[in-house]
mmCIF file of C-alpha atoms in Angstrom:
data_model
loop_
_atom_site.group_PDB
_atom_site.id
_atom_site.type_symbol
_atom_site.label_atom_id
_atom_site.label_comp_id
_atom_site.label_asym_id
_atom_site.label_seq_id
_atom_site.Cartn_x
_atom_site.Cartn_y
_atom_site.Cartn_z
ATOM 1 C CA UNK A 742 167.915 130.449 122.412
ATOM 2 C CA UNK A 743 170.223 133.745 122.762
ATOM 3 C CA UNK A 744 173.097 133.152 120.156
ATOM 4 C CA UNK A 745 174.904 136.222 121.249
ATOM 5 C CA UNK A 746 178.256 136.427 123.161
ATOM 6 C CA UNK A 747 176.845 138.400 126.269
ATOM 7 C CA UNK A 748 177.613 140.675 128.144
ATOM 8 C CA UNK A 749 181.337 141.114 126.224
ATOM 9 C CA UNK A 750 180.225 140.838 122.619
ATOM 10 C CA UNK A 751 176.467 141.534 122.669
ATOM 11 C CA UNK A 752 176.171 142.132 118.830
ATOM 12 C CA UNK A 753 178.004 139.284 117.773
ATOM 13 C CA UNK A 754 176.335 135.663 117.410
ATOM 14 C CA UNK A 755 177.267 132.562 117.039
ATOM 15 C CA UNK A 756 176.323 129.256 114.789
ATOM 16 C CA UNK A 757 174.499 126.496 116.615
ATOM 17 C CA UNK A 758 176.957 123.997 115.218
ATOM 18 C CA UNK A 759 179.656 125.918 117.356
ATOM 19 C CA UNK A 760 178.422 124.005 120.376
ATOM 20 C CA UNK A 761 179.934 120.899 119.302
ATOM 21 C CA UNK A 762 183.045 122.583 119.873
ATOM 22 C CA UNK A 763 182.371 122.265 123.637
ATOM 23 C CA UNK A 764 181.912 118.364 123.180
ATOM 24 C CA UNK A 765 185.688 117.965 121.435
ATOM 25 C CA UNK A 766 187.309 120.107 124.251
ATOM 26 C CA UNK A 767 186.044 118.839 127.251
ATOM 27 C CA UNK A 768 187.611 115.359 126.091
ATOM 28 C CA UNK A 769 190.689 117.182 125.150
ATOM 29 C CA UNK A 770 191.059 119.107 128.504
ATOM 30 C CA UNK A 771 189.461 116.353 130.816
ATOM 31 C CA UNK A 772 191.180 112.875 129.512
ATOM 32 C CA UNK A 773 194.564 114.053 131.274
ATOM 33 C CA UNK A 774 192.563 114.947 134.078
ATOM 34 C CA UNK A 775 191.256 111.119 134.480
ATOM 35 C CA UNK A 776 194.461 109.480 133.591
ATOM 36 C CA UNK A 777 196.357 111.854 136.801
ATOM 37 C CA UNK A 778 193.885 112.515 139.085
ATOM 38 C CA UNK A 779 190.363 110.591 138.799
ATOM 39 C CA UNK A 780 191.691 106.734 138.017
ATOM 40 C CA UNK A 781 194.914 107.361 140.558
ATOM 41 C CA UNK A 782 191.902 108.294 143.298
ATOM 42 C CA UNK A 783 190.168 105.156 143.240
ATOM 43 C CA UNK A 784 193.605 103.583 143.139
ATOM 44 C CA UNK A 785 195.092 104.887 146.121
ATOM 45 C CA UNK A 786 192.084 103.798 148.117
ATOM 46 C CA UNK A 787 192.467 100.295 146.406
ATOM 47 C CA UNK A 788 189.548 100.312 144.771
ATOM 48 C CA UNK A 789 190.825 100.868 141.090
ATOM 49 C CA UNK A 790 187.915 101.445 138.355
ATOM 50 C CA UNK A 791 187.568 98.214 136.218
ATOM 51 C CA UNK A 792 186.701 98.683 132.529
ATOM 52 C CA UNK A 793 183.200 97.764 132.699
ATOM 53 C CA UNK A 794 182.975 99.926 135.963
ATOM 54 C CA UNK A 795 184.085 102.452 133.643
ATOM 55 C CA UNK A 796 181.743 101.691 131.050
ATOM 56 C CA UNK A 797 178.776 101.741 133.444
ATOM 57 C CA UNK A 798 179.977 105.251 134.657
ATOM 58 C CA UNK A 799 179.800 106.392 131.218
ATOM 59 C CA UNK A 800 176.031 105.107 130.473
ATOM 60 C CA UNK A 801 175.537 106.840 133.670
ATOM 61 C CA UNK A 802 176.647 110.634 132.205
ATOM 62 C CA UNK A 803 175.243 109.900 129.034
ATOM 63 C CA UNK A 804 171.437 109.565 130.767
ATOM 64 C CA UNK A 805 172.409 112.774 132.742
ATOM 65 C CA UNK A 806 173.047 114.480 129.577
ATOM 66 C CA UNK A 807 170.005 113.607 128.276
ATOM 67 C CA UNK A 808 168.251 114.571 131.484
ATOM 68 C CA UNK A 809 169.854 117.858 131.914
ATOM 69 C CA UNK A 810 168.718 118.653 128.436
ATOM 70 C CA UNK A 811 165.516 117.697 129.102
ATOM 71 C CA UNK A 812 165.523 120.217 132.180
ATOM 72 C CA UNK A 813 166.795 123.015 130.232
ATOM 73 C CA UNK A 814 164.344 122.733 127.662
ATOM 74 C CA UNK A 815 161.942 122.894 130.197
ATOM 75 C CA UNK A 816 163.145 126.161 131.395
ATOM 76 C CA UNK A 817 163.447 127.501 127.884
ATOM 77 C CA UNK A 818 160.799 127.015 126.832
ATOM 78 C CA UNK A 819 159.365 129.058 130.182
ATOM 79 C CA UNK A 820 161.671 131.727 129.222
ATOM 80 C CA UNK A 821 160.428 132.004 125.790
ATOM 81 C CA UNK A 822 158.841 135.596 124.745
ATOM 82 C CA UNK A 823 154.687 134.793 123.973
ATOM 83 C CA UNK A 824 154.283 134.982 120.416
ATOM 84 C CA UNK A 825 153.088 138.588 118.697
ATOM 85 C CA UNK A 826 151.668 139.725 116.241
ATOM 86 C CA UNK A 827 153.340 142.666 114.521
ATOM 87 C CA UNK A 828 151.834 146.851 115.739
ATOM 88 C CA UNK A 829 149.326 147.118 112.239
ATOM 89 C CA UNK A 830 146.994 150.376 113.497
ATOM 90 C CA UNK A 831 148.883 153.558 114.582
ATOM 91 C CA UNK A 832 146.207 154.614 117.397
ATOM 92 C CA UNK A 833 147.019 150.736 119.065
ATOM 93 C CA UNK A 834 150.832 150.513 119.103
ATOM 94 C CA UNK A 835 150.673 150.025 122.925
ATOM 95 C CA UNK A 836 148.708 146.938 122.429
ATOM 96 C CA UNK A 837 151.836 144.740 120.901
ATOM 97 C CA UNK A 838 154.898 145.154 121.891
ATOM 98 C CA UNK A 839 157.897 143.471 120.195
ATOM 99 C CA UNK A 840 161.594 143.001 121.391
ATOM 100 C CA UNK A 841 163.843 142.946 117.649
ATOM 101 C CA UNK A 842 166.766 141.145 120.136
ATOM 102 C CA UNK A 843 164.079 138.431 120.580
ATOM 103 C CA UNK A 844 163.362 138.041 116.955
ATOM 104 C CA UNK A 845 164.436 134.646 115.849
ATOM 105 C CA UNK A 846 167.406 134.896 113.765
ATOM 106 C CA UNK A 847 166.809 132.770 111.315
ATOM 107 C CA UNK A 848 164.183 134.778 110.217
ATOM 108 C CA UNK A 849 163.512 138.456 108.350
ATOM 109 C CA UNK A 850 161.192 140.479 110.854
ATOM 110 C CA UNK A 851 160.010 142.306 107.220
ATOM 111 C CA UNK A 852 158.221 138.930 106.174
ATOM 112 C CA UNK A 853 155.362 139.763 109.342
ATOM 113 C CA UNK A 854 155.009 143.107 108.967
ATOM 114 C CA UNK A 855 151.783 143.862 107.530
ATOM 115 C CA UNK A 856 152.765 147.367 106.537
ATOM 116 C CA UNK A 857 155.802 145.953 104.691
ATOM 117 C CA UNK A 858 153.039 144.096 102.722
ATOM 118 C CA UNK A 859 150.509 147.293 101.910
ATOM 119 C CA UNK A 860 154.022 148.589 100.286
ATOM 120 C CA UNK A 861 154.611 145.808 98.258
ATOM 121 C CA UNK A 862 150.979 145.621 96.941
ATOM 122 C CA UNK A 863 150.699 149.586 96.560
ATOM 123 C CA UNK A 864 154.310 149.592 95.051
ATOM 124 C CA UNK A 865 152.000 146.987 91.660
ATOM 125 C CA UNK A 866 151.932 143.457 93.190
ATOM 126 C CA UNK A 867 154.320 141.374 91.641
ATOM 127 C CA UNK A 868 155.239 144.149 88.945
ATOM 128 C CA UNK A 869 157.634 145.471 91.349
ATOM 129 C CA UNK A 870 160.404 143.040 90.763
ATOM 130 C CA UNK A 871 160.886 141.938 94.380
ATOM 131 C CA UNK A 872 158.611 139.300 96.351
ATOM 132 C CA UNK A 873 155.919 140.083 98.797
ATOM 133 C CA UNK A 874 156.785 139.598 102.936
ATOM 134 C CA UNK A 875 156.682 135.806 102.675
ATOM 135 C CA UNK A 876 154.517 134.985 106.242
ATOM 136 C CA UNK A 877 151.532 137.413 105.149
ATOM 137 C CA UNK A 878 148.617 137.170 102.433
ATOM 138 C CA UNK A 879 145.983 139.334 101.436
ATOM 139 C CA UNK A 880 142.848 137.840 102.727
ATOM 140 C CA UNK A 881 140.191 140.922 102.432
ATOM 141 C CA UNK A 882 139.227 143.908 99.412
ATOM 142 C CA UNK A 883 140.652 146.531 98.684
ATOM 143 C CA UNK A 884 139.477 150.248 98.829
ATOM 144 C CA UNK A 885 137.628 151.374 95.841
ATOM 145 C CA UNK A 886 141.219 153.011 94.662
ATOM 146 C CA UNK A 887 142.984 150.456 94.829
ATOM 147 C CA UNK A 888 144.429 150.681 98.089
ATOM 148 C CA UNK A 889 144.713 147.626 100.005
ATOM 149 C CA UNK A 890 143.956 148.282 104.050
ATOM 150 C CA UNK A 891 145.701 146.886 107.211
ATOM 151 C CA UNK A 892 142.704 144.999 107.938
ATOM 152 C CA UNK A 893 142.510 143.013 104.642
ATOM 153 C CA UNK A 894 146.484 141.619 105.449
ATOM 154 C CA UNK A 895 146.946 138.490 107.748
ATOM 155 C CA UNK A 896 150.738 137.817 108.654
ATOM 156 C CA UNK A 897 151.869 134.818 110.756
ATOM 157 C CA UNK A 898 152.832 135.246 114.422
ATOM 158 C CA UNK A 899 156.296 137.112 114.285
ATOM 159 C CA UNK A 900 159.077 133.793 116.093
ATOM 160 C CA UNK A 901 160.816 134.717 119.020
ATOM 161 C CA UNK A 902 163.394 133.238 120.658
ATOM 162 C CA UNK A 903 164.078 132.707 124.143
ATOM 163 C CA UNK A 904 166.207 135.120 126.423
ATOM 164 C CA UNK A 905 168.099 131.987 127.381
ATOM 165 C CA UNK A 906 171.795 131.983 126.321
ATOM 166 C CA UNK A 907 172.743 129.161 124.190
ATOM 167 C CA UNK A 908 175.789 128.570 126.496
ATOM 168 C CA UNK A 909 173.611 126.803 128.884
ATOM 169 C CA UNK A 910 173.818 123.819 126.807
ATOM 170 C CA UNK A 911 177.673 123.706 127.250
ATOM 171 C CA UNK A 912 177.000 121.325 130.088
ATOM 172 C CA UNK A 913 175.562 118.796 128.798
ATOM 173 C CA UNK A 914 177.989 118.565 125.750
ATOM 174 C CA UNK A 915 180.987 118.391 128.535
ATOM 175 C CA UNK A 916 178.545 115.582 129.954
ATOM 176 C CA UNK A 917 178.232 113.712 126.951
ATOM 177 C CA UNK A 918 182.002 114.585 126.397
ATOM 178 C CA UNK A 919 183.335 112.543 129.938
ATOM 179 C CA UNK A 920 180.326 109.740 128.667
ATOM 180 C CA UNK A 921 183.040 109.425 125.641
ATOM 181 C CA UNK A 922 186.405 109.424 127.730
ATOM 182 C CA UNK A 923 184.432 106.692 129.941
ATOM 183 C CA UNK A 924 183.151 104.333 127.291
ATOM 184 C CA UNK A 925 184.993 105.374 124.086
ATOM 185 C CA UNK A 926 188.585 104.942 124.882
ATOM 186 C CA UNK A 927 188.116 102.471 127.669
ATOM 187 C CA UNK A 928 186.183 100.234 124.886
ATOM 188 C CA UNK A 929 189.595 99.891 123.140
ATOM 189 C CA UNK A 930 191.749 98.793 125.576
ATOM 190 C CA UNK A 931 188.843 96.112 126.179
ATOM 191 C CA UNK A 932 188.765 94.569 123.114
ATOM 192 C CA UNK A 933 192.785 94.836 123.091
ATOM 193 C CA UNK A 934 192.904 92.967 126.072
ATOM 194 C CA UNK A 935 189.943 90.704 126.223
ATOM 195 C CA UNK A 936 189.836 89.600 122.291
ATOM 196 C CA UNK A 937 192.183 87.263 120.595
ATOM 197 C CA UNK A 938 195.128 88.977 118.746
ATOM 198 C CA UNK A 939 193.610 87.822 115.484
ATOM 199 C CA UNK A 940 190.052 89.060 116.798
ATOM 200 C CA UNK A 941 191.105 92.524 118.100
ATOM 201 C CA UNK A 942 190.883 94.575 114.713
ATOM 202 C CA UNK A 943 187.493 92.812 113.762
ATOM 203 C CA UNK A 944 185.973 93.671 117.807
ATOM 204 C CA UNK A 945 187.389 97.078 117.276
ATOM 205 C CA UNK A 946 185.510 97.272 114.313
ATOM 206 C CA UNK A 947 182.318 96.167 115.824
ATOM 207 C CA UNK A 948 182.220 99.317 118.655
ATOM 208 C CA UNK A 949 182.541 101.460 115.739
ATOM 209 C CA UNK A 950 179.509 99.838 114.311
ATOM 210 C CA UNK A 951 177.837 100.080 117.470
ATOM 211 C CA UNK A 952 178.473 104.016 117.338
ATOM 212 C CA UNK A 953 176.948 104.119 113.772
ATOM 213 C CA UNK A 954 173.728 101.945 114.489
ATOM 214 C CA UNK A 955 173.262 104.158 117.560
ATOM 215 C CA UNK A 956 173.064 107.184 115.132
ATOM 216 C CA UNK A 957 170.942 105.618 113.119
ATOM 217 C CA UNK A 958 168.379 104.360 115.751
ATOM 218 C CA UNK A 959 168.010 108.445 115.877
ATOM 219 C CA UNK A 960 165.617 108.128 113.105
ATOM 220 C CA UNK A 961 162.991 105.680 114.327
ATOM 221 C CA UNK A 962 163.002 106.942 117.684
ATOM 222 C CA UNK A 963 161.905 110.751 115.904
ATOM 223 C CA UNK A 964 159.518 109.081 113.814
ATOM 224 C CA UNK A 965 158.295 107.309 117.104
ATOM 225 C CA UNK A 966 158.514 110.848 118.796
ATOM 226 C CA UNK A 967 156.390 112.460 116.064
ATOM 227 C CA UNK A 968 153.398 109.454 115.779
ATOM 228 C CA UNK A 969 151.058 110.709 118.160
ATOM 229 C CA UNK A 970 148.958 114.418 117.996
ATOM 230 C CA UNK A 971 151.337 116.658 119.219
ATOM 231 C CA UNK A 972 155.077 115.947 117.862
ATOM 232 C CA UNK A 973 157.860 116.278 120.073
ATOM 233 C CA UNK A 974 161.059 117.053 117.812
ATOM 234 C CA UNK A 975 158.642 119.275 115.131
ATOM 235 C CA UNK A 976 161.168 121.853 112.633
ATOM 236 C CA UNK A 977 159.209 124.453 114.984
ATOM 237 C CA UNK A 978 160.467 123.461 118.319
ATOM 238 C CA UNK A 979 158.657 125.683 120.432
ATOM 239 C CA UNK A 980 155.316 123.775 119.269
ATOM 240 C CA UNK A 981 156.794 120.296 120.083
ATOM 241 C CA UNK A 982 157.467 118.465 123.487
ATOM 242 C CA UNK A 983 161.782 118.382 123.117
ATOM 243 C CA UNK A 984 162.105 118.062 126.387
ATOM 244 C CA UNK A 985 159.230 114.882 126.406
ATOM 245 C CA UNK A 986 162.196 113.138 123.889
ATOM 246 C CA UNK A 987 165.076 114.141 126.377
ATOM 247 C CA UNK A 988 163.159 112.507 129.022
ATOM 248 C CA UNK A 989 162.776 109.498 126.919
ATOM 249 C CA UNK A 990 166.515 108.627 125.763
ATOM 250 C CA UNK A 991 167.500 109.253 129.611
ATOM 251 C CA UNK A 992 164.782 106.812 130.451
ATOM 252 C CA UNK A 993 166.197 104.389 127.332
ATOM 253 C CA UNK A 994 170.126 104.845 128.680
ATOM 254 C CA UNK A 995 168.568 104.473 132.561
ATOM 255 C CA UNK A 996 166.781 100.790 131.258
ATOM 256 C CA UNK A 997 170.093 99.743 129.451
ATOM 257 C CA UNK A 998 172.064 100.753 132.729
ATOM 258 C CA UNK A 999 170.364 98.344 134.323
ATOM 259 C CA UNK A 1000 170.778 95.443 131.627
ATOM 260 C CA UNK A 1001 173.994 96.162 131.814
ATOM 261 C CA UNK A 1002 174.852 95.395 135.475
ATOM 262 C CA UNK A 1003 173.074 92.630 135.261
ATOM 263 C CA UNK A 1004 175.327 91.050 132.348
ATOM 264 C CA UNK A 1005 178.530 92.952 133.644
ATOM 265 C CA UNK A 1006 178.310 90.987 136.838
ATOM 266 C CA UNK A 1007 178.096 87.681 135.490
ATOM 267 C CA UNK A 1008 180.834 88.510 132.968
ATOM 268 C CA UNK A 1009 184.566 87.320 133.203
ATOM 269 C CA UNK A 1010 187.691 89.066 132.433
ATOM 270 C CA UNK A 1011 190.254 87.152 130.630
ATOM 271 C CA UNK A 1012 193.495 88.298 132.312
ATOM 272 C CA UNK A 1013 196.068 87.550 129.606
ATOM 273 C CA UNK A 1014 195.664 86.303 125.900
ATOM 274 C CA UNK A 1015 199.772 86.043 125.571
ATOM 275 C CA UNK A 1016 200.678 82.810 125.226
ATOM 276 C CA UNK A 1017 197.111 80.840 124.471
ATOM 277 C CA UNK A 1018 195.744 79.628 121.110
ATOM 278 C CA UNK A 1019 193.822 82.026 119.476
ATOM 279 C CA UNK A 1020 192.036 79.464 118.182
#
């Protein structure tokens, strides 16, 4: 995607691990925002949010993160630039034409270029101290004096990125961000209130475990992702189906929604721990 600050700071990019950014601040700038406005709502109309209402809410904008993703992908990957191959003859330079702001930028637009190559191997092969464009090999002879042609150099397809700006994924990191203020705070005043006091550190303690096995469960579902022909989350994304795995954790959080209404309705608060046995 489009890394660059448009339309105020066009030259300027920024690091894909910025976008995480977007995640801490919308729980910073929306948590006040539930405890005055959102929970006071559904009070005033006497119809407060429980906890596990709360909880269920959050599943709910953690599958539409997922989803969303999945959509945007989708249209990313529509947006994307068709792969080229880099201008090699002078008399055909109308026949490729190449965008450098589309250039991927974790890559050197020097490793395609087939002329950058014919340099290198004119300038004496490895003799010239520096290493030859790393995405093309000489795959034909050379002239009779030595000179290697166009036509004898193969270079990979030059990686472009999309034209899509990068700040389209804000959304769903705000998404996943009110998932957290649903289910992540609201799961410690539930195990404050509904554990025994000599319980509450060890259930507190368990959610954070729950957080940890859910990252690790990342790893099977990828492998699972990446079994059949065509691999959804490959290192090349644009030759994978990443929106295909979106789809499938919404469809994963949409099938453990419904679990948990099922248990949440059968379930029964304990109303005050003060006073009773923990035993």
């Amino acid at each position: 995607m489009d890394l660059s600050l448009k339309p105020f700071f066009p030259a300027t990019k920024i690091a894909v691990s910025t976008l995480n950014l977007f995640d801490t601040l919308g729980i910073i700038l929306l948590v006040p925002l539930f405890d005055r406005v959102v929970y006071p709502f559904f009070e005033r109309r006497g119809q407060p949010l429980t906890q596990l209402q709360r909880f269920g809410a959050g599943f709910v904008f953690a599958a539409l993160a997922m989803g969303t993703a999945g959509v945007l992908e989708l249209y990313r990957k529509s947006q994307s630039p068709v792969e080229t191959k880099y201008p090699t003859d002078a008399d055909d330079m109308t026949t490729a034409h190449f965008l450098k702001e589309h250039i991927s930028a974790c890559k050197n637009i020097d490793d395609y270029n087939p002329l950058a190559y014919q340099s290198w191997f004119a300038a004496g092969a490895a003799a010239s101290g520096k290493p030859p464009p790393s995405a093309c090999a000489k795959v034909g002879p050379t002239y009779s004096n030595g000179t290697l042609p166009l036509s004898s150099i193969e270079c990979d397809f030059v990686p472009l990125i999309s034209r899509v700006s990068v700040f389209w994924q804000i959304p769903q990191f705000v998404l996943v961000g009110i998932s957290e203020i649903l289910t992540s705070i609201t799961s410690y005043a539930f195990f404050y209130a509904q554990a025994p006091p000599n319980m509450r550190s060890f259930s507190a303690s368990l959610n954070l475990l729950t957080t940890a096995l859910g990252t690790w469960l990342c790893i099977p579902l990828v492998a699972l992702a990446n079994s059949g022909k065509v691999q959804w989350v490959p290192s090349d994304v644009n030759k994978g189906n990443l929106a295909a795995f979106f789809f499938m954790l919404a469809g994963i959080m949409a099938c453990m929604i419904v679990a948990f209404f099922f248990h949440a309705r059968k379930y029964k608060p304990i109303s005050q721990f003060d006073g009773i046995d923990s035993n």
